[in-house]
Amino acid sequence: VQRTVTVGSRSESVRQANLSVILRGLHLSGAATRSDLVASSGLTRSAVGALVGELTDMGFVYEQRSQSDGSPGRPSPRVRVVTDHVTIAMEVLVDSLAVAVVSLGGHVLDRRRIDLARDEIPVEATVHELGTLTIELLQALPDTLVIHGVGVAIAGVVRRSEQSVIVAPNIGWRDVPLGELIQCALPIDVPVVIANDGDLGALAEVRRGVATGMSDVVYISGEVGVGAGVITDGRPLGGAEGFAGEVGHIPVNPGGLPCRCGSTGCWETEVGEQALLRRVGRPPGGGRAVVDEILAAAAIGDPDVLAAMDAHGRWLGFGLAGIINTFDPDVVVMGGLFARLHPFVSEALESELDRRVFDVVRQQVGVLPSGLGLDGPLLGAAEWAWERVLSDPAAAGRPRSWAI
Amino acid sequence: VQRTVTVGSRSESVRQANLSVILRGLHLSGAATRSDLVASSGLTRSAVGALVGELTDMGFVYEQRSQSDGSPGRPSPRVRVVTDHVTIAMEVLVDSLAVAVVSLGGHVLDRRRIDLARDEIPVEATVHELGTLTIELLQALPDTLVIHGVGVAIAGVVRRSEQSVIVAPNIGWRDVPLGELIQCALPIDVPVVIANDGDLGALAEVRRGVATGMSDVVYISGEVGVGAGVITDGRPLGGAEGFAGEVGHIPVNPGGLPCRCGSTGCWETEVGEQALLRRVGRPPGGGRAVVDEILAAAAIGDPDVLAAMDAHGRWLGFGLAGIINTFDPDVVVMGGLFARLHPFVSEALESELDRRVFDVVRQQVGVLPSGLGLDGPLLGAAEWAWERVLSDPAAAGRPRSWAI
């Protein structure tokens, strides 16, 4: 939780903190009157006026006269963000790549997602494709856009300090300086930040999804691999080296199958996409089209598929029970493939939780599908790229136009 | 990490924060010269002088001329805490109760531990026993002691805001206002604070144990029940309602045994004391004496016991691998019974971790037995009781003597 600063600190850092609070509020909660901003920030009316003036001069916000709401007196103008400011969000999954252009305020101006062949994806081809997609998107958008940065979500273990991928077992990458490579592939010179897709999915949920405003959140996502982003007491769980949240590799089955991580019986071997294909009798591999077929069969009540979903749901509940007993979260958000499976697995999953979660914890925890769909981590990547601007609007520097 | 405050804030809170930093440093790191305190606090020499003066007036510290170390010039006096200031630490386990008197500076002045009959322990008898043990300890100590509070570690789920026990499955308690009951049973009117024994074990390890100064720590302890205290990024993991850390109830065995929590196949059913007794062919129950016998047999190389230890170690590693992949800690500290088992289980445990933990995480994580022995949570309980004094020495109020 970011706070306004009214006493103490040097005046320059007070100004920075307060500019940040006002811009962040408008970015996350939308347009607001000056009175709203006074109430939400705890700052005085004159301080809010000065800060809005500064943000207006920087080009981040403008004031728009409201429609009268019928109450007496002149309607207050509303302060809004200028949506010409954008970040580029990218997502690198095992079987797809996505790029989106996201405005200040969190609106997706445009996006592209492409499917990829499974397994080993060469780094160079991936980076080239991301660059091409970005340029295509930008060329179709007005050239007045001001690009502030690039955020990348990847299904792998990331060293944030170096914007590099340490290992992405399901993609087959190891020690890839992805931030640097993407920076070189783009025609714009802006900062590139990288993070794990689970972590960014969690960020999207607490900022714009079903966990908005909650302080203890577990976001789990499953595609080929299974990962999580965890927020504890309002802060992302990082771990000693930033590798925390690899819940797909919690051992849950002593007689289980080999996992791509080198272990056996990991939760991922029971609840990842491959496990679903196995349970419905499909060959491994598959991809989005096969998953779509399985979901369609479930929707029309195919009994074999529903039985497989039931078994899948029990394993989801088995692993989630341990995660919930460990974290005592306000909510578990199911993202990615799990969000799509949720209607078909929730009954079995919830009944496992009833059996296995401490009742005091069980009473208050909810398990909800993400409402952000497949775009969750992509929105999180945009938020991650926005962070530099939101935390210090004045230092975000002069607008950078792009031109090839 | 607590910081000194040199700019900003109201002067009263500056003074409070700085008194806190100085007293906490002396409490945790021992005697120091004024020059040491200038270096460790970042405050000026004159500020340190004033703060030491104030703490001296409050009776918390004194200055003692050092022995000459042979270097030229007058030796600097060292500032030390006054060890007449004490807290009472209590521990309520499934099979024992303990009480200790712990001085400012963390020295255990005296302690008592008594074994109890297993299973259901009436609340009233427990509270009465804790009161009696406390009075016996205090009567044997000088009556100049100043008692600042009581900290209680309990093997159960605690609601800290109410100083009450929500549920302690292995003790058989539910909804016990333990803080209030202990307060009534003591002849002194001081604050009583309650916390989970795993959480307090972790606190003891980061303050005075093998994890001193580390920011990402998992402390696991096993007696009858298995629990954890987790520190992430320097802060205790609490969860939405304070129930986080129940890692004994991570499901690890789909074909596993019933657990006292109502579930089956919990980690506790494979690595708790009962599982050890089962593996060496002993009847359930047992207690400290039986565990001592088993450890003695292991120490002289009894092959059956060593084989059981090996199986126990593999299950310890199986569950710990998931915990490590989830938290990416600097260190895992094994407390309680686990510390005693460590020499006999570590080989099997480490080999499971080699197989099951992400290699980038595996490379940097250590698994260490607690050096604090059975007293870890008790020292943590003392630290917990000290917290009120350390965070605001001036408000800790005038000394309270005790007299029956």
mmCIF file of C-alpha atoms in Angstrom, chain A residues 7-10 157 159 166-167 169 174 215-216 230 232-247 249-254 261-266 315 317-319 321-330 355-361 363-364, chain B residues 6-10 157 159 166-167 169 174 215-216 230 232-247 249-254 261-266 315 317-319 321-330 355-361 364:
data_model
loop_
_atom_site.group_PDB
_atom_site.id
_atom_site.type_symbol
_atom_site.label_atom_id
_atom_site.label_comp_id
_atom_site.label_asym_id
_atom_site.label_seq_id
_atom_site.Cartn_x
_atom_site.Cartn_y
_atom_site.Cartn_z
ATOM 1 C CA VAL A 7 5.077 15.295 7.078
ATOM 2 C CA GLY A 8 8.736 14.582 6.982
ATOM 3 C CA SER A 9 10.985 13.474 4.160
ATOM 4 C CA ARG A 10 12.795 15.863 1.887
ATOM 5 C CA VAL A 157 12.194 -18.663 -13.848
ATOM 6 C CA ARG A 159 16.247 -13.109 -12.611
ATOM 7 C CA ILE A 166 17.366 -18.432 -15.851
ATOM 8 C CA VAL A 167 15.458 -21.504 -16.936
ATOM 9 C CA PRO A 169 11.959 -25.974 -18.624
ATOM 10 C CA ARG A 174 18.299 -21.633 -20.101
ATOM 11 C CA SER A 215 -3.619 -8.457 0.250
ATOM 12 C CA ASP A 216 -3.125 -12.253 0.340
ATOM 13 C CA VAL A 230 1.739 -15.187 -4.736
ATOM 14 C CA THR A 232 1.435 -11.982 0.784
ATOM 15 C CA ASP A 233 0.473 -9.013 2.919
ATOM 16 C CA GLY A 234 0.201 -6.895 -0.225
ATOM 17 C CA ARG A 235 3.660 -7.735 -1.532
ATOM 18 C CA PRO A 236 4.777 -10.188 -4.203
ATOM 19 C CA LEU A 237 6.508 -13.301 -2.875
ATOM 20 C CA GLY A 238 9.956 -13.320 -4.442
ATOM 21 C CA GLY A 239 12.143 -15.643 -2.427
ATOM 22 C CA ALA A 240 15.847 -15.360 -1.747
ATOM 23 C CA GLU A 241 16.751 -15.214 -5.453
ATOM 24 C CA GLY A 242 13.389 -14.380 -7.011
ATOM 25 C CA PHE A 243 12.503 -18.004 -7.812
ATOM 26 C CA ALA A 244 9.567 -18.425 -5.426
ATOM 27 C CA GLY A 245 6.150 -19.640 -6.554
ATOM 28 C CA GLU A 246 7.097 -22.808 -8.437
ATOM 29 C CA VAL A 247 4.075 -24.613 -7.028
ATOM 30 C CA HIS A 249 6.824 -28.618 -8.655
ATOM 31 C CA ILE A 250 5.394 -29.447 -5.251
ATOM 32 C CA PRO A 251 5.683 -33.251 -5.041
ATOM 33 C CA VAL A 252 2.183 -34.666 -4.519
ATOM 34 C CA ASN A 253 2.407 -38.218 -5.775
ATOM 35 C CA PRO A 254 5.112 -40.588 -4.504
ATOM 36 C CA CYS A 261 11.878 -30.563 -14.271
ATOM 37 C CA GLY A 262 13.714 -33.856 -13.652
ATOM 38 C CA SER A 263 11.704 -34.892 -10.607
ATOM 39 C CA THR A 264 8.691 -37.232 -10.435
ATOM 40 C CA GLY A 265 5.173 -36.843 -9.078
ATOM 41 C CA CYS A 266 5.173 -33.037 -9.234
ATOM 42 C CA TRP A 315 -5.881 -33.512 -8.142
ATOM 43 C CA GLY A 317 -7.916 -29.749 -4.986
ATOM 44 C CA PHE A 318 -5.278 -32.107 -3.551
ATOM 45 C CA GLY A 319 -2.448 -29.720 -4.424
ATOM 46 C CA ALA A 321 -5.233 -27.721 -0.254
ATOM 47 C CA GLY A 322 -1.531 -27.725 0.613
ATOM 48 C CA ILE A 323 -1.011 -24.313 -0.968
ATOM 49 C CA ILE A 324 -3.984 -22.902 0.957
ATOM 50 C CA ASN A 325 -2.851 -24.429 4.274
ATOM 51 C CA THR A 326 0.564 -22.898 3.617
ATOM 52 C CA PHE A 327 -0.528 -19.372 2.631
ATOM 53 C CA ASP A 328 -3.988 -18.822 4.161
ATOM 54 C CA PRO A 329 -4.922 -16.536 1.247
ATOM 55 C CA ASP A 330 -8.014 -14.354 0.848
ATOM 56 C CA ARG A 355 -11.730 -32.448 3.311
ATOM 57 C CA ARG A 356 -8.195 -31.128 3.390
ATOM 58 C CA VAL A 357 -8.095 -27.461 4.375
ATOM 59 C CA PHE A 358 -8.174 -26.368 8.024
ATOM 60 C CA ASP A 359 -11.768 -25.347 8.616
ATOM 61 C CA VAL A 360 -10.941 -21.871 9.969
ATOM 62 C CA VAL A 361 -9.060 -21.212 6.736
ATOM 63 C CA GLN A 363 -14.434 -20.765 5.775
ATOM 64 C CA GLN A 364 -12.946 -17.613 4.362
ATOM 65 C CA THR B 6 17.202 11.358 10.425
ATOM 66 C CA VAL B 7 14.923 13.523 8.330
ATOM 67 C CA GLY B 8 11.206 13.972 8.366
ATOM 68 C CA SER B 9 8.568 12.677 10.707
ATOM 69 C CA ARG B 10 7.501 14.479 13.826
ATOM 70 C CA VAL B 157 -3.511 -21.798 15.168
ATOM 71 C CA ARG B 159 -5.587 -15.247 16.326
ATOM 72 C CA ILE B 166 -8.491 -20.764 17.405
ATOM 73 C CA VAL B 167 -7.684 -24.433 17.154
ATOM 74 C CA PRO B 169 -5.823 -30.074 16.826
ATOM 75 C CA ARG B 174 -10.631 -24.861 20.183
ATOM 76 C CA SER B 215 15.494 -12.463 4.979
ATOM 77 C CA ASP B 216 13.881 -15.613 3.519
ATOM 78 C CA VAL B 230 8.053 -18.608 7.407
ATOM 79 C CA THR B 232 9.656 -13.831 3.464
ATOM 80 C CA ASP B 233 11.598 -10.727 2.539
ATOM 81 C CA GLY B 234 12.288 -10.122 6.224
ATOM 82 C CA ARG B 235 8.681 -10.297 7.323
ATOM 83 C CA PRO B 236 6.703 -13.102 8.952
ATOM 84 C CA LEU B 237 4.199 -14.810 6.670
ATOM 85 C CA GLY B 238 0.821 -14.367 8.315
ATOM 86 C CA GLY B 239 -1.842 -14.981 5.716
ATOM 87 C CA ALA B 240 -5.233 -13.380 5.417
ATOM 88 C CA GLU B 241 -6.266 -14.341 8.953
ATOM 89 C CA GLY B 242 -2.929 -15.225 10.509
ATOM 90 C CA PHE B 243 -3.225 -18.962 9.851
ATOM 91 C CA ALA B 244 -0.411 -19.334 7.291
ATOM 92 C CA GLY B 245 2.399 -21.863 7.691
ATOM 93 C CA GLU B 246 0.419 -25.051 8.318
ATOM 94 C CA VAL B 247 2.825 -27.023 6.143
ATOM 95 C CA HIS B 249 -1.092 -30.312 6.309
ATOM 96 C CA ILE B 250 0.236 -30.206 2.772
ATOM 97 C CA PRO B 251 -1.186 -33.377 1.186
ATOM 98 C CA VAL B 252 1.742 -35.481 -0.037
ATOM 99 C CA ASN B 253 0.368 -38.999 -0.190
ATOM 100 C CA PRO B 254 -2.829 -39.780 -2.087
ATOM 101 C CA CYS B 261 -6.835 -32.559 11.092
ATOM 102 C CA GLY B 262 -9.533 -34.679 9.404
ATOM 103 C CA SER B 263 -7.732 -35.056 6.075
ATOM 104 C CA THR B 264 -5.582 -37.956 4.869
ATOM 105 C CA GLY B 265 -2.025 -38.180 3.553
ATOM 106 C CA CYS B 266 -0.886 -34.891 5.118
ATOM 107 C CA TRP B 315 9.545 -38.240 3.254
ATOM 108 C CA GLY B 317 12.799 -34.381 1.619
ATOM 109 C CA PHE B 318 9.680 -35.131 -0.436
ATOM 110 C CA GLY B 319 7.651 -32.518 1.432
ATOM 111 C CA ALA B 321 11.161 -30.038 -1.849
ATOM 112 C CA GLY B 322 7.692 -28.602 -2.425
ATOM 113 C CA ILE B 323 8.128 -26.050 0.342
ATOM 114 C CA ILE B 324 11.490 -24.982 -1.095
ATOM 115 C CA ASN B 325 10.153 -24.739 -4.666
ATOM 116 C CA THR B 326 7.327 -22.610 -3.276
ATOM 117 C CA PHE B 327 9.384 -20.226 -1.115
ATOM 118 C CA ASP B 328 12.935 -20.215 -2.533
ATOM 119 C CA PRO B 329 14.340 -19.584 0.958
ATOM 120 C CA ASP B 330 17.913 -18.747 1.968
ATOM 121 C CA ARG B 355 16.120 -34.822 -7.314
ATOM 122 C CA ARG B 356 13.166 -32.577 -6.676
ATOM 123 C CA VAL B 357 14.234 -28.966 -6.203
ATOM 124 C CA PHE B 358 14.854 -26.653 -9.172
ATOM 125 C CA ASP B 359 18.614 -26.636 -9.578
ATOM 126 C CA VAL B 360 18.976 -22.844 -9.474
ATOM 127 C CA VAL B 361 17.191 -22.896 -6.118
ATOM 128 C CA GLN B 364 21.836 -21.795 -2.818
#
